Amino acid sequence: MPDRRDRYYYLAKKDNYRSRAAFKLMELQTKYSLFHPGQYILEVGASPGGWTQIITSITGSTVIAVDVNQMEPMENVIFIRGRIEDPRTAEAIRSTMQEMGISSLQGIASDAMTHTSGKHDIDHASSYLICDSVMKTGTPLLDEGAFVILKQFYGDLTAQFINKWKNLFRSVHTTKVAASRDASSEVYIIFTGYLSRSST
Ligand SMILES: C[S@@+](CC[C@H](N)C(=O)[O-])C[C@H]1O[C@@H](n2cnc3c(N)ncnc32)[C@H](O)[C@@H]1O
């Protein structure tokens, strides 16, 4: 059994982050400066909440956080338990937005991934499907100029995925972060500058 604890694990403990994943989002924020005060963000695959801590601390606004697993309550977070592929989750997101009095979102951040099987093709395909569901559910809710960050296990379908969705945005970047484990094939796909439906 490999030891899953590393420098980021101990840093997360020291700084009271709920997960080492918080450092991945910090790196992305340093590089792309996506989050700003006042934004409303949908987060997918949020539990245990490391990314949520970063997002709420920057935006100061209520975050809508979705995960199939339970998440410990956090201030400024409305948690929806469900799979992003499930139409009931999409419905819950829409009604939460209505209750919050907002009609659109300024960003989506997804770190969602099922337990890895260790078989690259299977993990890549399941990651592709989750990312596709995030886009199907989330993009109709976006404000003009909004961004999407997605974690994906890189593979044959990554280029196809980017081609499928890039026309809805002004630009797209793919990047890796130092806080990922060395052997990981995870990449982050960042779409920026959502083009409103009327301009596509
Ligand atoms: C790497 S963890 C997320 C860690 C989180 N970003 C943090 O900073 O603490 C991936 C999460 O994705 C969730 N997940 C996996 N498949 C999902 C799906 N189809 N819909 C919603 N959440 C999902 C898992 O339950 C898990 O909590």
PDB file of C-alpha atoms and ligand atoms in Angstrom:
ATOM      1  CA  MET A   1       0.000   0.000   0.000  1.00  0.00           C
ATOM      2  CA  PRO A   2       1.654   3.266  -1.081  1.00  0.00           C
ATOM      3  CA  ASP A   3       1.907   6.076   1.476  1.00  0.00           C
ATOM      4  CA  ARG A   4      -0.589   8.741   0.249  1.00  0.00           C
ATOM      5  CA  ARG A   5       0.849  11.386   2.581  1.00  0.00           C
ATOM      6  CA  ASP A   6       3.168  13.923   1.019  1.00  0.00           C
ATOM      7  CA  ARG A   7       4.260  17.547   1.452  1.00  0.00           C
ATOM      8  CA  TYR A   8       0.806  18.847   0.423  1.00  0.00           C
ATOM      9  CA  TYR A   9      -0.943  16.509   2.854  1.00  0.00           C
ATOM     10  CA  TYR A  10       1.049  17.974   5.750  1.00  0.00           C
ATOM     11  CA  LEU A  11       0.647  21.551   4.466  1.00  0.00           C
ATOM     12  CA  ALA A  12      -3.139  21.049   4.272  1.00  0.00           C
ATOM     13  CA  LYS A  13      -3.190  19.770   7.850  1.00  0.00           C
ATOM     14  CA  LYS A  14      -1.046  22.658   9.060  1.00  0.00           C
ATOM     15  CA  ASP A  15      -3.160  25.319   7.269  1.00  0.00           C
ATOM     16  CA  ASN A  16      -6.508  23.724   8.197  1.00  0.00           C
ATOM     17  CA  TYR A  17      -7.546  22.915   4.643  1.00  0.00           C
ATOM     18  CA  ARG A  18      -9.963  20.032   4.322  1.00  0.00           C
ATOM     19  CA  SER A  19      -7.875  18.427   1.564  1.00  0.00           C
ATOM     20  CA  ARG A  20      -4.515  18.661  -0.201  1.00  0.00           C
ATOM     21  CA  ALA A  21      -6.544  19.453  -3.366  1.00  0.00           C
ATOM     22  CA  ALA A  22      -6.840  23.038  -2.052  1.00  0.00           C
ATOM     23  CA  PHE A  23      -3.255  23.612  -3.215  1.00  0.00           C
ATOM     24  CA  LYS A  24      -4.130  22.601  -6.761  1.00  0.00           C
ATOM     25  CA  LEU A  25      -6.817  25.278  -6.952  1.00  0.00           C
ATOM     26  CA  MET A  26      -4.454  27.838  -5.405  1.00  0.00           C
ATOM     27  CA  GLU A  27      -1.951  27.106  -8.169  1.00  0.00           C
ATOM     28  CA  LEU A  28      -4.629  27.500 -10.841  1.00  0.00           C
ATOM     29  CA  GLN A  29      -5.779  30.761  -9.271  1.00  0.00           C
ATOM     30  CA  THR A  30      -2.209  32.112  -9.186  1.00  0.00           C
ATOM     31  CA  LYS A  31      -1.749  31.234 -12.855  1.00  0.00           C
ATOM     32  CA  TYR A  32      -5.134  32.257 -14.288  1.00  0.00           C
ATOM     33  CA  SER A  33      -6.706  34.596 -11.706  1.00  0.00           C
ATOM     34  CA  LEU A  34     -10.216  33.257 -12.335  1.00  0.00           C
ATOM     35  CA  PHE A  35     -11.946  33.886  -9.004  1.00  0.00           C
ATOM     36  CA  HIS A  36     -12.899  37.396  -7.884  1.00  0.00           C
ATOM     37  CA  PRO A  37     -15.028  38.882  -5.106  1.00  0.00           C
ATOM     38  CA  GLY A  38     -18.778  38.744  -5.719  1.00  0.00           C
ATOM     39  CA  GLN A  39     -18.825  35.841  -8.189  1.00  0.00           C
ATOM     40  CA  TYR A  40     -21.403  33.061  -7.883  1.00  0.00           C
ATOM     41  CA  ILE A  41     -19.771  29.683  -8.461  1.00  0.00           C
ATOM     42  CA  LEU A  42     -21.050  26.148  -8.954  1.00  0.00           C
ATOM     43  CA  GLU A  43     -18.624  23.588  -7.623  1.00  0.00           C
ATOM     44  CA  VAL A  44     -18.882  19.908  -8.600  1.00  0.00           C
ATOM     45  CA  GLY A  45     -17.114  17.112  -6.723  1.00  0.00           C
ATOM     46  CA  ALA A  46     -16.744  19.434  -3.758  1.00  0.00           C
ATOM     47  CA  SER A  47     -16.376  17.060  -0.798  1.00  0.00           C
ATOM     48  CA  PRO A  48     -14.536  17.218   1.585  1.00  0.00           C
ATOM     49  CA  GLY A  49     -14.285  20.934   0.750  1.00  0.00           C
ATOM     50  CA  GLY A  50     -10.684  22.056   0.181  1.00  0.00           C
ATOM     51  CA  TRP A  51     -11.570  23.840  -3.060  1.00  0.00           C
ATOM     52  CA  THR A  52     -14.729  25.238  -1.450  1.00  0.00           C
ATOM     53  CA  GLN A  53     -12.629  26.875   1.276  1.00  0.00           C
ATOM     54  CA  ILE A  54     -10.511  28.626  -1.362  1.00  0.00           C
ATOM     55  CA  ILE A  55     -13.510  29.692  -3.452  1.00  0.00           C
ATOM     56  CA  THR A  56     -15.554  31.130  -0.562  1.00  0.00           C
ATOM     57  CA  SER A  57     -12.509  32.945   0.804  1.00  0.00           C
ATOM     58  CA  ILE A  58     -11.992  34.747  -2.536  1.00  0.00           C
ATOM     59  CA  THR A  59     -15.541  35.341  -3.758  1.00  0.00           C
ATOM     60  CA  GLY A  60     -17.175  35.968  -0.385  1.00  0.00           C
ATOM     61  CA  SER A  61     -20.416  34.807  -2.054  1.00  0.00           C
ATOM     62  CA  THR A  62     -22.497  31.715  -1.443  1.00  0.00           C
ATOM     63  CA  VAL A  63     -21.113  28.703  -3.326  1.00  0.00           C
ATOM     64  CA  ILE A  64     -23.408  25.975  -4.675  1.00  0.00           C
ATOM     65  CA  ALA A  65     -21.474  22.788  -3.973  1.00  0.00           C
ATOM     66  CA  VAL A  66     -22.454  19.393  -5.427  1.00  0.00           C
ATOM     67  CA  ASP A  67     -21.113  15.981  -4.511  1.00  0.00           C
ATOM     68  CA  VAL A  68     -22.358  12.422  -4.521  1.00  0.00           C
ATOM     69  CA  ASN A  69     -20.757  12.055  -1.083  1.00  0.00           C
ATOM     70  CA  GLN A  70     -21.773  13.983   2.014  1.00  0.00           C
ATOM     71  CA  MET A  71     -19.820  17.112   2.935  1.00  0.00           C
ATOM     72  CA  GLU A  72     -19.455  18.635   6.418  1.00  0.00           C
ATOM     73  CA  PRO A  73     -21.334  21.954   6.544  1.00  0.00           C
ATOM     74  CA  MET A  74     -19.379  25.112   5.736  1.00  0.00           C
ATOM     75  CA  GLU A  75     -20.321  28.761   6.102  1.00  0.00           C
ATOM     76  CA  ASN A  76     -21.484  30.405   2.853  1.00  0.00           C
ATOM     77  CA  VAL A  77     -22.072  27.062   1.118  1.00  0.00           C
ATOM     78  CA  ILE A  78     -25.302  25.458  -0.070  1.00  0.00           C
ATOM     79  CA  PHE A  79     -24.607  21.767  -0.462  1.00  0.00           C
ATOM     80  CA  ILE A  80     -26.532  19.529  -2.870  1.00  0.00           C
ATOM     81  CA  ARG A  81     -25.958  15.822  -2.541  1.00  0.00           C
ATOM     82  CA  GLY A  82     -26.220  14.048  -5.906  1.00  0.00           C
ATOM     83  CA  ARG A  83     -24.509  12.943  -9.092  1.00  0.00           C
ATOM     84  CA  ILE A  84     -23.977  15.667 -11.653  1.00  0.00           C
ATOM     85  CA  GLU A  85     -25.368  13.305 -14.326  1.00  0.00           C
ATOM     86  CA  ASP A  86     -28.700  13.056 -12.470  1.00  0.00           C
ATOM     87  CA  PRO A  87     -31.460  15.395 -13.774  1.00  0.00           C
ATOM     88  CA  ARG A  88     -32.618  15.836 -10.144  1.00  0.00           C
ATOM     89  CA  THR A  89     -29.240  17.438  -9.359  1.00  0.00           C
ATOM     90  CA  ALA A  90     -29.665  19.873 -12.261  1.00  0.00           C
ATOM     91  CA  GLU A  91     -33.149  20.700 -10.974  1.00  0.00           C
ATOM     92  CA  ALA A  92     -31.821  21.228  -7.425  1.00  0.00           C
ATOM     93  CA  ILE A  93     -29.131  23.592  -8.748  1.00  0.00           C
ATOM     94  CA  ARG A  94     -31.727  25.636 -10.643  1.00  0.00           C
ATOM     95  CA  SER A  95     -34.083  25.904  -7.673  1.00  0.00           C
ATOM     96  CA  THR A  96     -31.186  26.830  -5.374  1.00  0.00           C
ATOM     97  CA  MET A  97     -30.238  29.624  -7.772  1.00  0.00           C
ATOM     98  CA  GLN A  98     -33.837  30.808  -7.750  1.00  0.00           C
ATOM     99  CA  GLU A  99     -33.899  30.839  -3.931  1.00  0.00           C
ATOM    100  CA  MET A 100     -30.627  32.787  -3.947  1.00  0.00           C
ATOM    101  CA  GLY A 101     -32.169  35.274  -6.375  1.00  0.00           C
ATOM    102  CA  ILE A 102     -29.566  34.743  -9.101  1.00  0.00           C
ATOM    103  CA  SER A 103     -30.186  33.875 -12.741  1.00  0.00           C
ATOM    104  CA  SER A 104     -26.634  33.005 -13.828  1.00  0.00           C
ATOM    105  CA  LEU A 105     -23.227  31.917 -12.580  1.00  0.00           C
ATOM    106  CA  GLN A 106     -19.822  33.485 -13.137  1.00  0.00           C
ATOM    107  CA  GLY A 107     -17.934  30.198 -12.970  1.00  0.00           C
ATOM    108  CA  ILE A 108     -17.944  26.427 -12.556  1.00  0.00           C
ATOM    109  CA  ALA A 109     -15.170  24.461 -10.861  1.00  0.00           C
ATOM    110  CA  SER A 110     -15.156  20.670 -11.064  1.00  0.00           C
ATOM    111  CA  ASP A 111     -12.668  18.387  -9.352  1.00  0.00           C
ATOM    112  CA  ALA A 112     -15.110  15.467  -9.613  1.00  0.00           C
ATOM    113  CA  MET A 113     -13.686  12.000 -10.113  1.00  0.00           C
ATOM    114  CA  THR A 114     -14.884   8.559  -9.096  1.00  0.00           C
ATOM    115  CA  HIS A 115     -12.521   6.190  -7.291  1.00  0.00           C
ATOM    116  CA  THR A 116      -9.723   5.394  -9.697  1.00  0.00           C
ATOM    117  CA  SER A 117      -9.547   1.785 -10.904  1.00  0.00           C
ATOM    118  CA  GLY A 118      -5.845   1.970 -11.714  1.00  0.00           C
ATOM    119  CA  LYS A 119      -6.701   1.112 -15.335  1.00  0.00           C
ATOM    120  CA  HIS A 120      -5.945   4.196 -17.393  1.00  0.00           C
ATOM    121  CA  ASP A 121      -8.550   3.702 -20.143  1.00  0.00           C
ATOM    122  CA  ILE A 122     -11.376   3.155 -17.645  1.00  0.00           C
ATOM    123  CA  ASP A 123     -10.397   6.115 -15.462  1.00  0.00           C
ATOM    124  CA  HIS A 124      -9.999   8.363 -18.510  1.00  0.00           C
ATOM    125  CA  ALA A 125     -13.390   7.360 -19.942  1.00  0.00           C
ATOM    126  CA  SER A 126     -15.218   7.847 -16.638  1.00  0.00           C
ATOM    127  CA  SER A 127     -13.530  11.215 -16.139  1.00  0.00           C
ATOM    128  CA  TYR A 128     -14.528  12.236 -19.688  1.00  0.00           C
ATOM    129  CA  LEU A 129     -18.166  11.344 -18.976  1.00  0.00           C
ATOM    130  CA  ILE A 130     -18.259  13.315 -15.711  1.00  0.00           C
ATOM    131  CA  CYS A 131     -16.714  16.374 -17.424  1.00  0.00           C
ATOM    132  CA  ASP A 132     -19.251  16.096 -20.231  1.00  0.00           C
ATOM    133  CA  SER A 133     -22.107  16.016 -17.686  1.00  0.00           C
ATOM    134  CA  VAL A 134     -20.692  19.054 -15.878  1.00  0.00           C
ATOM    135  CA  MET A 135     -20.702  20.945 -19.180  1.00  0.00           C
ATOM    136  CA  LYS A 136     -24.213  19.798 -20.158  1.00  0.00           C
ATOM    137  CA  THR A 137     -25.669  20.756 -16.796  1.00  0.00           C
ATOM    138  CA  GLY A 138     -23.567  23.830 -16.113  1.00  0.00           C
ATOM    139  CA  THR A 139     -23.051  25.772 -19.329  1.00  0.00           C
ATOM    140  CA  PRO A 140     -26.731  26.742 -19.790  1.00  0.00           C
ATOM    141  CA  LEU A 141     -26.471  28.496 -16.398  1.00  0.00           C
ATOM    142  CA  LEU A 142     -23.420  30.612 -17.235  1.00  0.00           C
ATOM    143  CA  ASP A 143     -23.201  34.349 -17.462  1.00  0.00           C
ATOM    144  CA  GLU A 144     -21.463  35.923 -20.458  1.00  0.00           C
ATOM    145  CA  GLY A 145     -17.687  35.942 -19.829  1.00  0.00           C
ATOM    146  CA  ALA A 146     -17.857  33.107 -17.258  1.00  0.00           C
ATOM    147  CA  PHE A 147     -15.224  30.388 -16.865  1.00  0.00           C
ATOM    148  CA  VAL A 148     -15.156  26.621 -16.323  1.00  0.00           C
ATOM    149  CA  ILE A 149     -12.343  24.662 -14.633  1.00  0.00           C
ATOM    150  CA  LEU A 150     -12.470  20.885 -14.996  1.00  0.00           C
ATOM    151  CA  LYS A 151     -10.206  18.134 -13.831  1.00  0.00           C
ATOM    152  CA  GLN A 152      -9.845  15.377 -16.391  1.00  0.00           C
ATOM    153  CA  PHE A 153      -7.704  12.260 -16.548  1.00  0.00           C
ATOM    154  CA  TYR A 154      -5.843  12.884 -19.779  1.00  0.00           C
ATOM    155  CA  GLY A 155      -6.299  10.458 -22.670  1.00  0.00           C
ATOM    156  CA  ASP A 156      -7.420   9.901 -26.259  1.00  0.00           C
ATOM    157  CA  LEU A 157     -10.765  11.626 -25.712  1.00  0.00           C
ATOM    158  CA  THR A 158      -9.368  14.842 -24.200  1.00  0.00           C
ATOM    159  CA  ALA A 159      -8.818  16.581 -27.562  1.00  0.00           C
ATOM    160  CA  GLN A 160     -12.284  15.487 -28.702  1.00  0.00           C
ATOM    161  CA  PHE A 161     -13.788  16.852 -25.468  1.00  0.00           C
ATOM    162  CA  ILE A 162     -12.091  20.228 -25.912  1.00  0.00           C
ATOM    163  CA  ASN A 163     -13.204  20.426 -29.554  1.00  0.00           C
ATOM    164  CA  LYS A 164     -16.764  19.637 -28.564  1.00  0.00           C
ATOM    165  CA  TRP A 165     -17.024  22.522 -26.081  1.00  0.00           C
ATOM    166  CA  LYS A 166     -14.483  25.169 -27.069  1.00  0.00           C
ATOM    167  CA  ASN A 167     -16.793  27.078 -29.424  1.00  0.00           C
ATOM    168  CA  LEU A 168     -18.872  28.223 -26.465  1.00  0.00           C
ATOM    169  CA  PHE A 169     -15.845  30.114 -25.077  1.00  0.00           C
ATOM    170  CA  ARG A 170     -13.308  32.694 -26.125  1.00  0.00           C
ATOM    171  CA  SER A 171     -10.331  30.546 -25.097  1.00  0.00           C
ATOM    172  CA  VAL A 172      -9.274  27.242 -23.629  1.00  0.00           C
ATOM    173  CA  HIS A 173      -6.118  26.164 -21.792  1.00  0.00           C
ATOM    174  CA  THR A 174      -4.925  22.792 -20.584  1.00  0.00           C
ATOM    175  CA  THR A 175      -2.488  22.651 -17.701  1.00  0.00           C
ATOM    176  CA  LYS A 176      -1.017  20.404 -15.048  1.00  0.00           C
ATOM    177  CA  VAL A 177      -0.317  21.486 -11.474  1.00  0.00           C
ATOM    178  CA  ALA A 178       2.689  20.733  -9.287  1.00  0.00           C
ATOM    179  CA  ALA A 179       0.417  19.670  -6.407  1.00  0.00           C
ATOM    180  CA  SER A 180      -0.824  16.643  -8.422  1.00  0.00           C
ATOM    181  CA  ARG A 181       0.929  13.423  -7.507  1.00  0.00           C
ATOM    182  CA  ASP A 182       3.905  12.716  -9.791  1.00  0.00           C
ATOM    183  CA  ALA A 183       2.447   9.698 -11.572  1.00  0.00           C
ATOM    184  CA  SER A 184      -1.008  11.261 -12.041  1.00  0.00           C
ATOM    185  CA  SER A 185      -2.339  11.819 -15.554  1.00  0.00           C
ATOM    186  CA  GLU A 186      -4.759  14.487 -14.326  1.00  0.00           C
ATOM    187  CA  VAL A 187      -4.930  17.723 -16.263  1.00  0.00           C
ATOM    188  CA  TYR A 188      -7.033  20.831 -15.725  1.00  0.00           C
ATOM    189  CA  ILE A 189      -9.007  22.185 -18.651  1.00  0.00           C
ATOM    190  CA  ILE A 190      -9.872  25.850 -18.314  1.00  0.00           C
ATOM    191  CA  PHE A 191     -12.441  27.479 -20.567  1.00  0.00           C
ATOM    192  CA  THR A 192     -12.681  31.253 -20.270  1.00  0.00           C
ATOM    193  CA  GLY A 193     -14.902  33.968 -21.726  1.00  0.00           C
ATOM    194  CA  TYR A 194     -18.240  32.189 -22.090  1.00  0.00           C
ATOM    195  CA  LEU A 195     -20.025  33.495 -25.171  1.00  0.00           C
ATOM    196  CA  SER A 196     -23.685  34.084 -24.520  1.00  0.00           C
ATOM    197  CA  ARG A 197     -26.025  31.864 -26.545  1.00  0.00           C
ATOM    198  CA  SER A 198     -27.051  34.806 -28.685  1.00  0.00           C
ATOM    199  CA  SER A 199     -23.463  35.482 -29.771  1.00  0.00           C
ATOM    200  CA  THR A 200     -22.575  31.892 -30.809  1.00  0.00           C
TER     201      THR A 200
HETATM  202  C1  LIG B   1     -10.867  14.549  -5.635  1.00  0.00           C
HETATM  203  S1  LIG B   1     -12.371  14.576  -4.767  1.00  0.00           S
HETATM  204  C2  LIG B   1     -12.704  16.299  -4.645  1.00  0.00           C
HETATM  205  C3  LIG B   1     -11.880  17.014  -3.635  1.00  0.00           C
HETATM  206  C4  LIG B   1     -12.331  18.437  -3.444  1.00  0.00           C
HETATM  207  N1  LIG B   1     -12.138  19.242  -4.650  1.00  0.00           N
HETATM  208  C5  LIG B   1     -11.595  19.119  -2.324  1.00  0.00           C
HETATM  209  O1  LIG B   1     -10.861  20.079  -2.582  1.00  0.00           O
HETATM  210  O2  LIG B   1     -11.754  18.704  -1.168  1.00  0.00           O
HETATM  211  C6  LIG B   1     -13.513  14.101  -5.985  1.00  0.00           C
HETATM  212  C7  LIG B   1     -14.964  14.175  -5.555  1.00  0.00           C
HETATM  213  O3  LIG B   1     -15.787  13.966  -6.692  1.00  0.00           O
HETATM  214  C8  LIG B   1     -16.984  13.371  -6.240  1.00  0.00           C
HETATM  215  N2  LIG B   1     -17.704  12.788  -7.380  1.00  0.00           N
HETATM  216  C9  LIG B   1     -17.329  11.739  -8.133  1.00  0.00           C
HETATM  217  N3  LIG B   1     -18.203  11.503  -9.112  1.00  0.00           N
HETATM  218  C10 LIG B   1     -19.175  12.442  -8.997  1.00  0.00           C
HETATM  219  C11 LIG B   1     -20.361  12.721  -9.747  1.00  0.00           C
HETATM  220  N4  LIG B   1     -20.698  11.975 -10.784  1.00  0.00           N
HETATM  221  N5  LIG B   1     -21.131  13.772  -9.369  1.00  0.00           N
HETATM  222  C12 LIG B   1     -20.767  14.519  -8.269  1.00  0.00           C
HETATM  223  N6  LIG B   1     -19.649  14.303  -7.532  1.00  0.00           N
HETATM  224  C13 LIG B   1     -18.858  13.279  -7.892  1.00  0.00           C
HETATM  225  C14 LIG B   1     -16.487  12.337  -5.230  1.00  0.00           C
HETATM  226  O4  LIG B   1     -17.523  11.929  -4.369  1.00  0.00           O
HETATM  227  C15 LIG B   1     -15.368  13.085  -4.548  1.00  0.00           C
HETATM  228  O5  LIG B   1     -15.815  13.698  -3.354  1.00  0.00           O
END
